[in-house]
Every structure is written in C-alpha cells, then in structure tokens.
C-alpha cells in the first residue's frame, strides 16, 4: 500500500482523530498515553528523545522506543526514523517547547527553511510512514 499523505493520511491512518493529547515534557510516558486512550484520546504524542543517542545506544532505544525524538540533521533524523517507523503511524518533527529552542530542534527549525526542507524531503523519500 502506498504511503498516504495529507487528508488521506489523517482520514485513514489516524481515523480522523479529533481528540489529541499533545506531547508534554517529562509527562508523556506510555502509561499516561494508554490512560489517555482509554479516556477517549484518539491520538497521543510521545515525549521527545535525542535522535543521535537513539541511533547509537541500543539500551536507550529499547527503553524509549515508544517516544518522540528530536534531531536537526537530515541524515540522523532519517536514521532514527527508520528504526522507529515500524512502531508508529507517523514521525513528527515539531516541538514548540523551550528545550527544543535551546537544542535547535522541532518547531524552532522554522528559522532555517533550507535545513527543514532537507529533513522533510529526505524523510519523505526514505520512510514508509508520513512525516508530520
């Protein structure tokens, strides 16, 4: 099946999710996400992880596989996304928290459109799941 994009991705893969639990720093562990799903959340984001550590450290990866990661290098982003794509519906790039600003990740990459474009294009080309 081809990778769905845009509205088709939202409608089919995410089943038109309207009740979304956004990622929360140090508060989006698996237990919280499972509880949120039982209470009606249709889509739950994970906490952010550092992509470089996720790629290089098997223990870190095993302990945190169900979490979101951060990266500001297209190759590292795609490496970690390839490791995680079989365990999620999509890979999300954005985080608007101050920790992302300090590390130059997530939503704060919008200040560098060329870098952001390289990350998204490479991820779109290499991944079997969409990038949001």
PDB file of C-alpha atoms in Angstrom:
ATOM      1  CA  UNK A   1       0.000   0.000   0.000  1.00  0.00           C
ATOM      2  CA  UNK A   2       1.432   3.420  -0.913  1.00  0.00           C
ATOM      3  CA  UNK A   3       2.238   5.920   1.834  1.00  0.00           C
ATOM      4  CA  UNK A   4      -0.781   8.111   2.482  1.00  0.00           C
ATOM      5  CA  UNK A   5      -0.345  11.876   2.639  1.00  0.00           C
ATOM      6  CA  UNK A   6      -2.299  14.897   3.805  1.00  0.00           C
ATOM      7  CA  UNK A   7      -6.023  14.463   4.268  1.00  0.00           C
ATOM      8  CA  UNK A   8      -5.917  10.797   3.259  1.00  0.00           C
ATOM      9  CA  UNK A   9      -3.331  10.096   5.986  1.00  0.00           C
ATOM     10  CA  UNK A  10      -5.465  11.895   8.585  1.00  0.00           C
ATOM     11  CA  UNK A  11      -8.675  10.222   7.471  1.00  0.00           C
ATOM     12  CA  UNK A  12      -7.423   6.636   7.055  1.00  0.00           C
ATOM     13  CA  UNK A  13      -4.338   6.146   9.232  1.00  0.00           C
ATOM     14  CA  UNK A  14      -5.301   8.499  12.047  1.00  0.00           C
ATOM     15  CA  UNK A  15      -9.005   7.712  11.545  1.00  0.00           C
ATOM     16  CA  UNK A  16      -9.953  11.389  11.576  1.00  0.00           C
ATOM     17  CA  UNK A  17      -8.572  11.924  15.099  1.00  0.00           C
ATOM     18  CA  UNK A  18     -10.056  14.979  16.794  1.00  0.00           C
ATOM     19  CA  UNK A  19      -9.177  14.253  20.441  1.00  0.00           C
ATOM     20  CA  UNK A  20      -5.403  14.615  20.551  1.00  0.00           C
ATOM     21  CA  UNK A  21      -3.048  14.517  23.543  1.00  0.00           C
ATOM     22  CA  UNK A  22      -0.080  16.711  22.716  1.00  0.00           C
ATOM     23  CA  UNK A  23       3.428  15.785  23.865  1.00  0.00           C
ATOM     24  CA  UNK A  24       4.303  17.091  27.311  1.00  0.00           C
ATOM     25  CA  UNK A  25       7.874  17.385  28.587  1.00  0.00           C
ATOM     26  CA  UNK A  26       8.514  14.619  31.142  1.00  0.00           C
ATOM     27  CA  UNK A  27       4.798  13.724  31.163  1.00  0.00           C
ATOM     28  CA  UNK A  28       4.110  11.651  28.040  1.00  0.00           C
ATOM     29  CA  UNK A  29       5.208   8.193  29.185  1.00  0.00           C
ATOM     30  CA  UNK A  30       3.483   5.082  27.856  1.00  0.00           C
ATOM     31  CA  UNK A  31       1.268   4.688  30.953  1.00  0.00           C
ATOM     32  CA  UNK A  32      -0.104   8.235  30.501  1.00  0.00           C
ATOM     33  CA  UNK A  33      -0.739   7.684  26.804  1.00  0.00           C
ATOM     34  CA  UNK A  34      -2.547   4.388  27.458  1.00  0.00           C
ATOM     35  CA  UNK A  35      -4.715   6.032  30.130  1.00  0.00           C
ATOM     36  CA  UNK A  36      -5.456   8.910  27.758  1.00  0.00           C
ATOM     37  CA  UNK A  37      -6.513   6.462  25.039  1.00  0.00           C
ATOM     38  CA  UNK A  38      -8.856   4.688  27.488  1.00  0.00           C
ATOM     39  CA  UNK A  39     -10.409   8.067  28.288  1.00  0.00           C
ATOM     40  CA  UNK A  40     -11.150   8.851  24.647  1.00  0.00           C
ATOM     41  CA  UNK A  41      -7.969  10.320  23.169  1.00  0.00           C
ATOM     42  CA  UNK A  42      -7.673   9.200  19.555  1.00  0.00           C
ATOM     43  CA  UNK A  43      -4.074  10.268  19.019  1.00  0.00           C
ATOM     44  CA  UNK A  44      -1.300  10.542  21.623  1.00  0.00           C
ATOM     45  CA  UNK A  45       2.136  12.002  21.086  1.00  0.00           C
ATOM     46  CA  UNK A  46       5.209  10.792  22.924  1.00  0.00           C
ATOM     47  CA  UNK A  47       7.870  12.755  24.757  1.00  0.00           C
ATOM     48  CA  UNK A  48      10.906  13.932  22.777  1.00  0.00           C
ATOM     49  CA  UNK A  49      14.133  11.894  22.602  1.00  0.00           C
ATOM     50  CA  UNK A  50      17.549  12.797  21.252  1.00  0.00           C
ATOM     51  CA  UNK A  51      17.906  11.136  17.851  1.00  0.00           C
ATOM     52  CA  UNK A  52      21.707  10.783  17.929  1.00  0.00           C
ATOM     53  CA  UNK A  53      21.570   8.848  21.230  1.00  0.00           C
ATOM     54  CA  UNK A  54      18.626   6.764  19.943  1.00  0.00           C
ATOM     55  CA  UNK A  55      20.624   5.703  16.877  1.00  0.00           C
ATOM     56  CA  UNK A  56      23.852   4.906  18.734  1.00  0.00           C
ATOM     57  CA  UNK A  57      22.672   3.382  22.033  1.00  0.00           C
ATOM     58  CA  UNK A  58      20.671   0.141  21.858  1.00  0.00           C
ATOM     59  CA  UNK A  59      19.689   0.353  25.546  1.00  0.00           C
ATOM     60  CA  UNK A  60      18.373   3.886  25.158  1.00  0.00           C
ATOM     61  CA  UNK A  61      16.464   2.768  22.068  1.00  0.00           C
ATOM     62  CA  UNK A  62      14.974  -0.256  23.846  1.00  0.00           C
ATOM     63  CA  UNK A  63      13.938   1.773  26.900  1.00  0.00           C
ATOM     64  CA  UNK A  64      12.450   4.615  24.865  1.00  0.00           C
ATOM     65  CA  UNK A  65      11.206   3.128  21.621  1.00  0.00           C
ATOM     66  CA  UNK A  66       7.719   4.471  22.199  1.00  0.00           C
ATOM     67  CA  UNK A  67       8.833   8.099  22.408  1.00  0.00           C
ATOM     68  CA  UNK A  68       9.275  11.042  20.054  1.00  0.00           C
ATOM     69  CA  UNK A  69      12.793  12.080  19.093  1.00  0.00           C
ATOM     70  CA  UNK A  70      14.484  15.321  18.146  1.00  0.00           C
ATOM     71  CA  UNK A  71      17.116  15.975  15.507  1.00  0.00           C
ATOM     72  CA  UNK A  72      18.460  18.827  13.434  1.00  0.00           C
ATOM     73  CA  UNK A  73      20.485  16.780  10.965  1.00  0.00           C
ATOM     74  CA  UNK A  74      18.625  15.233   7.994  1.00  0.00           C
ATOM     75  CA  UNK A  75      20.708  12.029   7.957  1.00  0.00           C
ATOM     76  CA  UNK A  76      20.364  11.439  11.722  1.00  0.00           C
ATOM     77  CA  UNK A  77      16.633  12.185  11.591  1.00  0.00           C
ATOM     78  CA  UNK A  78      16.134   9.599   8.854  1.00  0.00           C
ATOM     79  CA  UNK A  79      18.356   7.022  10.613  1.00  0.00           C
ATOM     80  CA  UNK A  80      16.303   7.165  13.782  1.00  0.00           C
ATOM     81  CA  UNK A  81      13.011   7.359  11.903  1.00  0.00           C
ATOM     82  CA  UNK A  82      13.896   4.179  10.021  1.00  0.00           C
ATOM     83  CA  UNK A  83      14.461   2.430  13.365  1.00  0.00           C
ATOM     84  CA  UNK A  84      11.128   3.684  14.743  1.00  0.00           C
ATOM     85  CA  UNK A  85       8.802   3.629  11.725  1.00  0.00           C
ATOM     86  CA  UNK A  86       7.528   0.089  12.313  1.00  0.00           C
ATOM     87  CA  UNK A  87       6.235   1.117  15.753  1.00  0.00           C
ATOM     88  CA  UNK A  88       4.251   4.241  14.878  1.00  0.00           C
ATOM     89  CA  UNK A  89       1.775   5.757  12.420  1.00  0.00           C
ATOM     90  CA  UNK A  90       3.918   8.796  11.604  1.00  0.00           C
ATOM     91  CA  UNK A  91       7.102  10.601  12.572  1.00  0.00           C
ATOM     92  CA  UNK A  92       6.591  14.101  13.968  1.00  0.00           C
ATOM     93  CA  UNK A  93       9.278  16.741  13.575  1.00  0.00           C
ATOM     94  CA  UNK A  94       7.920  19.622  15.619  1.00  0.00           C
ATOM     95  CA  UNK A  95       8.196  20.502  19.289  1.00  0.00           C
ATOM     96  CA  UNK A  96       7.414  24.071  20.403  1.00  0.00           C
ATOM     97  CA  UNK A  97       8.905  23.810  23.931  1.00  0.00           C
ATOM     98  CA  UNK A  98      11.848  25.909  25.121  1.00  0.00           C
ATOM     99  CA  UNK A  99      14.008  22.784  25.414  1.00  0.00           C
ATOM    100  CA  UNK A 100      13.625  22.390  21.647  1.00  0.00           C
ATOM    101  CA  UNK A 101      14.636  26.013  21.150  1.00  0.00           C
ATOM    102  CA  UNK A 102      17.762  25.567  23.270  1.00  0.00           C
ATOM    103  CA  UNK A 103      18.728  22.415  21.363  1.00  0.00           C
ATOM    104  CA  UNK A 104      17.727  23.844  17.977  1.00  0.00           C
ATOM    105  CA  UNK A 105      15.095  21.188  17.275  1.00  0.00           C
ATOM    106  CA  UNK A 106      11.427  20.849  16.403  1.00  0.00           C
ATOM    107  CA  UNK A 107       9.369  23.918  15.672  1.00  0.00           C
ATOM    108  CA  UNK A 108      12.444  26.106  16.032  1.00  0.00           C
ATOM    109  CA  UNK A 109      13.857  24.731  12.803  1.00  0.00           C
ATOM    110  CA  UNK A 110      11.370  27.016  11.057  1.00  0.00           C
ATOM    111  CA  UNK A 111      14.035  29.681  11.274  1.00  0.00           C
ATOM    112  CA  UNK A 112      16.090  27.626   8.804  1.00  0.00           C
ATOM    113  CA  UNK A 113      13.829  26.742   5.896  1.00  0.00           C
ATOM    114  CA  UNK A 114      16.580  25.090   3.827  1.00  0.00           C
ATOM    115  CA  UNK A 115      17.504  22.714   6.658  1.00  0.00           C
ATOM    116  CA  UNK A 116      13.859  21.953   7.390  1.00  0.00           C
ATOM    117  CA  UNK A 117      13.204  21.248   3.720  1.00  0.00           C
ATOM    118  CA  UNK A 118      16.191  18.866   3.509  1.00  0.00           C
ATOM    119  CA  UNK A 119      14.984  16.953   6.588  1.00  0.00           C
ATOM    120  CA  UNK A 120      11.417  16.622   5.331  1.00  0.00           C
ATOM    121  CA  UNK A 121      12.319  15.714   1.737  1.00  0.00           C
ATOM    122  CA  UNK A 122      14.835  13.064   2.773  1.00  0.00           C
ATOM    123  CA  UNK A 123      12.438  11.594   5.338  1.00  0.00           C
ATOM    124  CA  UNK A 124       9.573  11.575   2.852  1.00  0.00           C
ATOM    125  CA  UNK A 125      11.751   9.772   0.310  1.00  0.00           C
ATOM    126  CA  UNK A 126      13.139   7.123   2.689  1.00  0.00           C
ATOM    127  CA  UNK A 127      10.316   6.380   5.169  1.00  0.00           C
ATOM    128  CA  UNK A 128       7.284   4.157   4.814  1.00  0.00           C
ATOM    129  CA  UNK A 129       5.283   6.383   7.187  1.00  0.00           C
ATOM    130  CA  UNK A 130       4.429  10.085   6.770  1.00  0.00           C
ATOM    131  CA  UNK A 131       6.314  12.933   8.415  1.00  0.00           C
ATOM    132  CA  UNK A 132       4.191  15.486  10.267  1.00  0.00           C
TER     133      UNK A 132
END
